[in-house]
Amino acid sequence: MSIAPETAHRVALLMGAATEAILWGPARGWVQTRHAGSELKCRAGSGQATYHKFDPHSRRHTITYGRQMVAAKFEGITSQGWLSTREIQGRGYFEGEVSTCNLLAHTCCHEFAHLLQNVSGERHHGSVHNAAFYRILDEMHTSGGAVAVRAFLVEKSRQQGIELPRSLMTLDDVRDQLSRFAVGDTVQFGQAPRQREGRIIRVNRRTCTVQGTGRWRGARYRVPVSMMRHSR
Ligand SMILES: [Zn+2]
């Protein structure tokens, strides 16, 4: 299922609202005992980028939810290979069930865990997703925070006429898509103006390894099957 950019933008804003209301609300007091005057502002970005940032001068935490990240999470097929998918399955969050709804709620928790990690001084260069980070993230899931975020997102989206799919995404969809590609095929991937071209040198479980051709000669990419199409 694909959604309009404008819908993705609204969902990104709702993710920000969920983060501020459900996660920041209860944590704010503790954060402010460590850094007096800290505040959190969530925003919707226009690209894929989704991240937490802290500005020590203004003591402002910012979490950006990218509109294209939201859109991608509505398209089941791209989900394999994402960190959030691996975390849900690998750590058993939401009973290990990967759906649009769970991915979006988990993304809020993931970014907020970075905020808490930052405040507790456990964010280190080169080891961002470290043991301390996962202790925080696990806690957000076991404490019921994650489920509350999901309930908020489902409810507020519905009020805006947006249905967040709860159906499970399966690897079978990916296999179907992959069967259309073979080693040696010339493919295009990415979106204009950053569209690239290359030749498939390996078909993996969820992606293809593509050797760049033309302007992209010398580069190698791992491309999710949903982002790839045959060149004409
Ligand atoms: Zn992260």
PDB file of C-alpha atoms and ligand atoms in Angstrom:
ATOM      1  CA  MET A   1       0.000   0.000   0.000  1.00  0.00           C
ATOM      2  CA  SER A   2       1.436   3.363  -0.922  1.00  0.00           C
ATOM      3  CA  ILE A   3       0.339   6.719   0.466  1.00  0.00           C
ATOM      4  CA  ALA A   4       0.406  10.306  -0.751  1.00  0.00           C
ATOM      5  CA  PRO A   5       3.288  12.534   0.438  1.00  0.00           C
ATOM      6  CA  GLU A   6       0.769  14.757   2.181  1.00  0.00           C
ATOM      7  CA  THR A   7      -0.614  11.795   4.152  1.00  0.00           C
ATOM      8  CA  ALA A   8       2.914  10.682   5.036  1.00  0.00           C
ATOM      9  CA  HIS A   9       3.589  14.189   6.303  1.00  0.00           C
ATOM     10  CA  ARG A  10       0.533  14.069   8.555  1.00  0.00           C
ATOM     11  CA  VAL A  11       1.576  10.699   9.951  1.00  0.00           C
ATOM     12  CA  ALA A  12       5.087  12.047  10.621  1.00  0.00           C
ATOM     13  CA  LEU A  13       3.527  14.914  12.586  1.00  0.00           C
ATOM     14  CA  LEU A  14       1.412  12.442  14.564  1.00  0.00           C
ATOM     15  CA  MET A  15       4.534  10.452  15.402  1.00  0.00           C
ATOM     16  CA  GLY A  16       5.985  13.666  16.785  1.00  0.00           C
ATOM     17  CA  ALA A  17       2.838  14.311  18.792  1.00  0.00           C
ATOM     18  CA  ALA A  18       2.935  10.742  20.171  1.00  0.00           C
ATOM     19  CA  THR A  19       6.581  11.130  21.149  1.00  0.00           C
ATOM     20  CA  GLU A  20       5.935  14.395  22.961  1.00  0.00           C
ATOM     21  CA  ALA A  21       2.754  13.278  24.710  1.00  0.00           C
ATOM     22  CA  ILE A  22       3.456   9.647  25.592  1.00  0.00           C
ATOM     23  CA  LEU A  23       7.239   9.428  25.886  1.00  0.00           C
ATOM     24  CA  TRP A  24       8.528  12.913  26.667  1.00  0.00           C
ATOM     25  CA  GLY A  25       5.708  13.748  29.078  1.00  0.00           C
ATOM     26  CA  PRO A  26       6.688  11.233  31.790  1.00  0.00           C
ATOM     27  CA  ALA A  27      10.453  11.547  31.153  1.00  0.00           C
ATOM     28  CA  ARG A  28      10.667  15.339  31.078  1.00  0.00           C
ATOM     29  CA  GLY A  29      11.136  15.793  34.826  1.00  0.00           C
ATOM     30  CA  TRP A  30      14.009  13.300  34.970  1.00  0.00           C
ATOM     31  CA  VAL A  31      15.689  14.789  31.897  1.00  0.00           C
ATOM     32  CA  GLN A  32      15.458  18.262  33.395  1.00  0.00           C
ATOM     33  CA  THR A  33      17.137  17.150  36.625  1.00  0.00           C
ATOM     34  CA  ARG A  34      20.134  16.230  34.465  1.00  0.00           C
ATOM     35  CA  HIS A  35      19.955  19.183  32.067  1.00  0.00           C
ATOM     36  CA  ALA A  36      17.860  21.996  33.507  1.00  0.00           C
ATOM     37  CA  GLY A  37      15.666  23.703  30.965  1.00  0.00           C
ATOM     38  CA  SER A  38      15.803  20.901  28.358  1.00  0.00           C
ATOM     39  CA  GLU A  39      12.949  20.758  25.916  1.00  0.00           C
ATOM     40  CA  LEU A  40      11.942  18.489  23.066  1.00  0.00           C
ATOM     41  CA  LYS A  41      10.621  19.553  19.706  1.00  0.00           C
ATOM     42  CA  CYS A  42       9.520  16.965  17.139  1.00  0.00           C
ATOM     43  CA  ARG A  43       9.215  17.787  13.488  1.00  0.00           C
ATOM     44  CA  ALA A  44       8.360  16.201  10.149  1.00  0.00           C
ATOM     45  CA  GLY A  45      11.178  16.143   7.599  1.00  0.00           C
ATOM     46  CA  SER A  46      10.681  16.061   3.848  1.00  0.00           C
ATOM     47  CA  GLY A  47      13.165  13.260   3.124  1.00  0.00           C
ATOM     48  CA  GLN A  48      13.936   9.837   4.519  1.00  0.00           C
ATOM     49  CA  ALA A  49      16.182  10.993   7.349  1.00  0.00           C
ATOM     50  CA  THR A  50      14.888  10.210  10.839  1.00  0.00           C
ATOM     51  CA  TYR A  51      17.057  11.155  13.793  1.00  0.00           C
ATOM     52  CA  HIS A  52      17.501  12.674  17.234  1.00  0.00           C
ATOM     53  CA  LYS A  53      19.691  15.725  17.722  1.00  0.00           C
ATOM     54  CA  PHE A  54      20.688  17.639  20.832  1.00  0.00           C
ATOM     55  CA  ASP A  55      21.926  21.189  20.826  1.00  0.00           C
ATOM     56  CA  PRO A  56      23.842  21.732  24.104  1.00  0.00           C
ATOM     57  CA  HIS A  57      23.612  25.537  23.840  1.00  0.00           C
ATOM     58  CA  SER A  58      19.844  25.844  23.636  1.00  0.00           C
ATOM     59  CA  ARG A  59      19.386  22.478  25.445  1.00  0.00           C
ATOM     60  CA  ARG A  60      16.905  21.645  22.761  1.00  0.00           C
ATOM     61  CA  HIS A  61      16.345  18.053  21.725  1.00  0.00           C
ATOM     62  CA  THR A  62      14.964  17.659  18.218  1.00  0.00           C
ATOM     63  CA  ILE A  63      13.528  14.489  16.736  1.00  0.00           C
ATOM     64  CA  THR A  64      12.880  14.514  13.016  1.00  0.00           C
ATOM     65  CA  TYR A  65      10.570  11.970  11.402  1.00  0.00           C
ATOM     66  CA  GLY A  66      11.144  11.839   7.658  1.00  0.00           C
ATOM     67  CA  ARG A  67       8.107  11.812   5.419  1.00  0.00           C
ATOM     68  CA  GLN A  68       9.718   9.324   3.036  1.00  0.00           C
ATOM     69  CA  MET A  69      10.570   7.019   5.943  1.00  0.00           C
ATOM     70  CA  VAL A  70       6.844   7.006   6.832  1.00  0.00           C
ATOM     71  CA  ALA A  71       5.853   6.309   3.220  1.00  0.00           C
ATOM     72  CA  ALA A  72       8.335   3.428   3.017  1.00  0.00           C
ATOM     73  CA  LYS A  73       6.807   1.875   6.138  1.00  0.00           C
ATOM     74  CA  PHE A  74       3.466   1.648   4.356  1.00  0.00           C
ATOM     75  CA  GLU A  75       5.077  -0.438   1.631  1.00  0.00           C
ATOM     76  CA  GLY A  76       5.670  -3.780   3.235  1.00  0.00           C
ATOM     77  CA  ILE A  77       8.229  -4.902   0.810  1.00  0.00           C
ATOM     78  CA  THR A  78      10.859  -2.319   1.670  1.00  0.00           C
ATOM     79  CA  SER A  79      10.691  -3.235   5.338  1.00  0.00           C
ATOM     80  CA  GLN A  80      13.055  -6.188   5.214  1.00  0.00           C
ATOM     81  CA  GLY A  81      16.571  -5.076   5.944  1.00  0.00           C
ATOM     82  CA  TRP A  82      15.553  -2.092   8.049  1.00  0.00           C
ATOM     83  CA  LEU A  83      16.968  -1.764  11.516  1.00  0.00           C
ATOM     84  CA  SER A  84      13.467  -1.347  12.961  1.00  0.00           C
ATOM     85  CA  THR A  85      12.343  -4.615  11.353  1.00  0.00           C
ATOM     86  CA  ARG A  86      15.384  -6.428  12.714  1.00  0.00           C
ATOM     87  CA  GLU A  87      14.785  -4.976  16.164  1.00  0.00           C
ATOM     88  CA  ILE A  88      11.116  -5.987  16.241  1.00  0.00           C
ATOM     89  CA  GLN A  89      11.888  -9.503  15.069  1.00  0.00           C
ATOM     90  CA  GLY A  90      15.216  -9.972  16.798  1.00  0.00           C
ATOM     91  CA  ARG A  91      14.221  -8.615  20.204  1.00  0.00           C
ATOM     92  CA  GLY A  92      10.622  -9.767  20.111  1.00  0.00           C
ATOM     93  CA  TYR A  93       9.081  -6.303  20.407  1.00  0.00           C
ATOM     94  CA  PHE A  94       5.319  -6.340  19.723  1.00  0.00           C
ATOM     95  CA  GLU A  95       5.521 -10.164  19.790  1.00  0.00           C
ATOM     96  CA  GLY A  96       7.934  -9.953  16.873  1.00  0.00           C
ATOM     97  CA  GLU A  97       5.160  -8.841  14.518  1.00  0.00           C
ATOM     98  CA  VAL A  98       6.227  -6.517  11.725  1.00  0.00           C
ATOM     99  CA  SER A  99       3.376  -4.328  10.480  1.00  0.00           C
ATOM    100  CA  THR A 100       3.161  -0.683   9.421  1.00  0.00           C
ATOM    101  CA  CYS A 101       1.528   0.165  12.695  1.00  0.00           C
ATOM    102  CA  ASN A 102       4.208  -1.553  14.794  1.00  0.00           C
ATOM    103  CA  LEU A 103       7.069  -0.177  12.699  1.00  0.00           C
ATOM    104  CA  LEU A 104       5.879   3.410  13.128  1.00  0.00           C
ATOM    105  CA  ALA A 105       5.333   3.059  16.882  1.00  0.00           C
ATOM    106  CA  HIS A 106       8.695   1.357  17.250  1.00  0.00           C
ATOM    107  CA  THR A 107      10.417   4.146  15.313  1.00  0.00           C
ATOM    108  CA  CYS A 108       9.142   6.679  17.870  1.00  0.00           C
ATOM    109  CA  CYS A 109      10.582   4.522  20.656  1.00  0.00           C
ATOM    110  CA  HIS A 110      13.874   4.042  18.839  1.00  0.00           C
ATOM    111  CA  GLU A 111      14.418   7.770  18.391  1.00  0.00           C
ATOM    112  CA  PHE A 112      13.299   8.569  21.905  1.00  0.00           C
ATOM    113  CA  ALA A 113      15.693   5.910  23.229  1.00  0.00           C
ATOM    114  CA  HIS A 114      18.466   7.916  21.573  1.00  0.00           C
ATOM    115  CA  LEU A 115      17.320  10.968  23.515  1.00  0.00           C
ATOM    116  CA  LEU A 116      17.425   9.075  26.823  1.00  0.00           C
ATOM    117  CA  GLN A 117      20.750   7.514  25.860  1.00  0.00           C
ATOM    118  CA  ASN A 118      22.152  10.962  25.149  1.00  0.00           C
ATOM    119  CA  VAL A 119      20.916  12.362  28.452  1.00  0.00           C
ATOM    120  CA  SER A 120      22.361   9.449  30.429  1.00  0.00           C
ATOM    121  CA  GLY A 121      25.734   9.945  28.725  1.00  0.00           C
ATOM    122  CA  GLU A 122      25.696   6.555  27.015  1.00  0.00           C
ATOM    123  CA  ARG A 123      25.955   7.735  23.452  1.00  0.00           C
ATOM    124  CA  HIS A 124      29.467   7.173  22.214  1.00  0.00           C
ATOM    125  CA  HIS A 125      30.973   7.890  18.875  1.00  0.00           C
ATOM    126  CA  GLY A 126      31.104   4.741  16.779  1.00  0.00           C
ATOM    127  CA  SER A 127      28.816   2.725  19.047  1.00  0.00           C
ATOM    128  CA  VAL A 128      25.432   4.348  18.873  1.00  0.00           C
ATOM    129  CA  HIS A 129      23.333   1.175  18.977  1.00  0.00           C
ATOM    130  CA  ASN A 130      25.158  -0.222  21.990  1.00  0.00           C
ATOM    131  CA  ALA A 131      24.105  -2.316  24.979  1.00  0.00           C
ATOM    132  CA  ALA A 132      23.014   0.770  26.936  1.00  0.00           C
ATOM    133  CA  PHE A 133      20.821   1.842  24.040  1.00  0.00           C
ATOM    134  CA  TYR A 134      19.079  -1.544  23.931  1.00  0.00           C
ATOM    135  CA  ARG A 135      18.564  -1.580  27.707  1.00  0.00           C
ATOM    136  CA  ILE A 136      16.662   1.692  27.305  1.00  0.00           C
ATOM    137  CA  LEU A 137      14.718   0.483  24.277  1.00  0.00           C
ATOM    138  CA  ASP A 138      13.810  -2.836  25.955  1.00  0.00           C
ATOM    139  CA  GLU A 139      12.519  -0.894  28.938  1.00  0.00           C
ATOM    140  CA  MET A 140      10.314   1.264  26.715  1.00  0.00           C
ATOM    141  CA  HIS A 141       8.721  -1.879  25.344  1.00  0.00           C
ATOM    142  CA  THR A 142       8.346  -3.785  28.625  1.00  0.00           C
ATOM    143  CA  SER A 143       7.004  -0.730  30.474  1.00  0.00           C
ATOM    144  CA  GLY A 144       4.084  -0.405  28.074  1.00  0.00           C
ATOM    145  CA  GLY A 145       5.357   2.836  26.547  1.00  0.00           C
ATOM    146  CA  ALA A 146       5.573   1.329  23.083  1.00  0.00           C
ATOM    147  CA  VAL A 147       2.031  -0.046  23.198  1.00  0.00           C
ATOM    148  CA  ALA A 148       0.751   3.339  24.381  1.00  0.00           C
ATOM    149  CA  VAL A 149       2.500   5.071  21.480  1.00  0.00           C
ATOM    150  CA  ARG A 150       0.915   2.623  19.059  1.00  0.00           C
ATOM    151  CA  ALA A 151      -2.554   3.170  20.529  1.00  0.00           C
ATOM    152  CA  PHE A 152      -2.087   6.944  20.242  1.00  0.00           C
ATOM    153  CA  LEU A 153      -0.990   6.688  16.616  1.00  0.00           C
ATOM    154  CA  VAL A 154      -3.859   4.396  15.635  1.00  0.00           C
ATOM    155  CA  GLU A 155      -6.441   6.573  17.352  1.00  0.00           C
ATOM    156  CA  LYS A 156      -5.225   9.951  16.088  1.00  0.00           C
ATOM    157  CA  SER A 157      -4.680   8.684  12.548  1.00  0.00           C
ATOM    158  CA  ARG A 158      -8.177   7.285  12.444  1.00  0.00           C
ATOM    159  CA  GLN A 159      -9.551  10.668  13.500  1.00  0.00           C
ATOM    160  CA  GLN A 160      -7.818  12.083  10.423  1.00  0.00           C
ATOM    161  CA  GLY A 161      -9.156   9.330   8.206  1.00  0.00           C
ATOM    162  CA  ILE A 162      -5.813   7.525   7.901  1.00  0.00           C
ATOM    163  CA  GLU A 163      -5.751   3.781   8.471  1.00  0.00           C
ATOM    164  CA  LEU A 164      -2.447   2.383   9.752  1.00  0.00           C
ATOM    165  CA  PRO A 165      -2.213  -1.190   8.455  1.00  0.00           C
ATOM    166  CA  ARG A 166      -1.868  -3.811  11.197  1.00  0.00           C
ATOM    167  CA  SER A 167      -1.500  -6.751   8.848  1.00  0.00           C
ATOM    168  CA  LEU A 168       1.782  -8.586   9.018  1.00  0.00           C
ATOM    169  CA  MET A 169       4.423  -8.135   6.398  1.00  0.00           C
ATOM    170  CA  THR A 170       5.959 -11.345   5.218  1.00  0.00           C
ATOM    171  CA  LEU A 171       9.135 -12.429   3.550  1.00  0.00           C
ATOM    172  CA  ASP A 172       7.066 -14.183   0.860  1.00  0.00           C
ATOM    173  CA  ASP A 173       6.226 -10.818  -0.703  1.00  0.00           C
ATOM    174  CA  VAL A 174       9.916 -10.129  -1.002  1.00  0.00           C
ATOM    175  CA  ARG A 175      10.600 -13.530  -2.566  1.00  0.00           C
ATOM    176  CA  ASP A 176       7.911 -12.933  -5.182  1.00  0.00           C
ATOM    177  CA  GLN A 177       9.490  -9.650  -6.121  1.00  0.00           C
ATOM    178  CA  LEU A 178      13.014 -11.074  -6.166  1.00  0.00           C
ATOM    179  CA  SER A 179      12.022 -13.833  -8.575  1.00  0.00           C
ATOM    180  CA  ARG A 180      11.699 -11.208 -11.316  1.00  0.00           C
ATOM    181  CA  PHE A 181      15.419 -10.403 -11.151  1.00  0.00           C
ATOM    182  CA  ALA A 182      18.526 -12.377 -12.042  1.00  0.00           C
ATOM    183  CA  VAL A 183      22.273 -11.891 -12.073  1.00  0.00           C
ATOM    184  CA  GLY A 184      23.277  -9.848 -15.137  1.00  0.00           C
ATOM    185  CA  ASP A 185      20.034  -7.829 -15.303  1.00  0.00           C
ATOM    186  CA  THR A 186      20.459  -4.100 -15.855  1.00  0.00           C
ATOM    187  CA  VAL A 187      18.454  -2.160 -13.317  1.00  0.00           C
ATOM    188  CA  GLN A 188      17.619   1.328 -12.167  1.00  0.00           C
ATOM    189  CA  PHE A 189      17.033   2.246  -8.563  1.00  0.00           C
ATOM    190  CA  GLY A 190      16.583   5.240  -6.307  1.00  0.00           C
ATOM    191  CA  GLN A 191      14.458   8.226  -7.141  1.00  0.00           C
ATOM    192  CA  ALA A 192      15.137  11.140  -9.448  1.00  0.00           C
ATOM    193  CA  PRO A 193      17.288  13.190  -9.224  1.00  0.00           C
ATOM    194  CA  ARG A 194      19.334  10.538  -7.446  1.00  0.00           C
ATOM    195  CA  GLN A 195      18.402   7.692  -9.732  1.00  0.00           C
ATOM    196  CA  ARG A 196      21.243   5.258 -10.361  1.00  0.00           C
ATOM    197  CA  GLU A 197      21.934   2.423 -12.727  1.00  0.00           C
ATOM    198  CA  GLY A 198      23.807  -0.818 -12.486  1.00  0.00           C
ATOM    199  CA  ARG A 199      23.989  -4.534 -13.134  1.00  0.00           C
ATOM    200  CA  ILE A 200      22.927  -7.197 -10.651  1.00  0.00           C
ATOM    201  CA  ILE A 201      25.881  -9.275  -9.515  1.00  0.00           C
ATOM    202  CA  ARG A 202      24.144 -11.197  -6.744  1.00  0.00           C
ATOM    203  CA  VAL A 203      20.581 -11.897  -5.640  1.00  0.00           C
ATOM    204  CA  ASN A 204      20.400 -12.002  -1.845  1.00  0.00           C
ATOM    205  CA  ARG A 205      17.600 -13.042   0.485  1.00  0.00           C
ATOM    206  CA  ARG A 206      16.000  -9.609   0.559  1.00  0.00           C
ATOM    207  CA  THR A 207      18.094  -7.394  -1.663  1.00  0.00           C
ATOM    208  CA  CYS A 208      20.255  -7.490  -4.775  1.00  0.00           C
ATOM    209  CA  THR A 209      23.890  -6.514  -4.890  1.00  0.00           C
ATOM    210  CA  VAL A 210      24.284  -4.143  -7.806  1.00  0.00           C
ATOM    211  CA  GLN A 211      27.492  -3.009  -9.456  1.00  0.00           C
ATOM    212  CA  GLY A 212      27.149   0.572 -10.695  1.00  0.00           C
ATOM    213  CA  THR A 213      27.448   1.222 -14.413  1.00  0.00           C
ATOM    214  CA  GLY A 214      27.975   4.422 -16.439  1.00  0.00           C
ATOM    215  CA  ARG A 215      28.314   7.376 -14.078  1.00  0.00           C
ATOM    216  CA  TRP A 216      28.126   5.008 -11.117  1.00  0.00           C
ATOM    217  CA  ARG A 217      30.857   2.651 -12.284  1.00  0.00           C
ATOM    218  CA  GLY A 218      33.026   1.501  -9.399  1.00  0.00           C
ATOM    219  CA  ALA A 219      30.274   1.810  -6.784  1.00  0.00           C
ATOM    220  CA  ARG A 220      28.467  -1.166  -5.331  1.00  0.00           C
ATOM    221  CA  TYR A 221      25.004  -1.047  -3.787  1.00  0.00           C
ATOM    222  CA  ARG A 222      22.718  -3.334  -1.820  1.00  0.00           C
ATOM    223  CA  VAL A 223      19.308  -2.464  -3.169  1.00  0.00           C
ATOM    224  CA  PRO A 224      15.983  -3.504  -1.597  1.00  0.00           C
ATOM    225  CA  VAL A 225      13.987  -5.248  -4.282  1.00  0.00           C
ATOM    226  CA  SER A 226      11.094  -2.802  -4.084  1.00  0.00           C
ATOM    227  CA  MET A 227      13.357   0.085  -5.078  1.00  0.00           C
ATOM    228  CA  MET A 228      14.615  -1.603  -8.204  1.00  0.00           C
ATOM    229  CA  ARG A 229      13.225  -1.841 -11.713  1.00  0.00           C
ATOM    230  CA  HIS A 230      14.552  -3.176 -14.999  1.00  0.00           C
ATOM    231  CA  SER A 231      16.167  -0.613 -17.299  1.00  0.00           C
ATOM    232  CA  ARG A 232      14.509  -0.160 -20.643  1.00  0.00           C
TER     233      ARG A 232
HETATM  234 ZN    ZN B   1      19.287   4.616  15.919  1.00  0.00          ZN
END
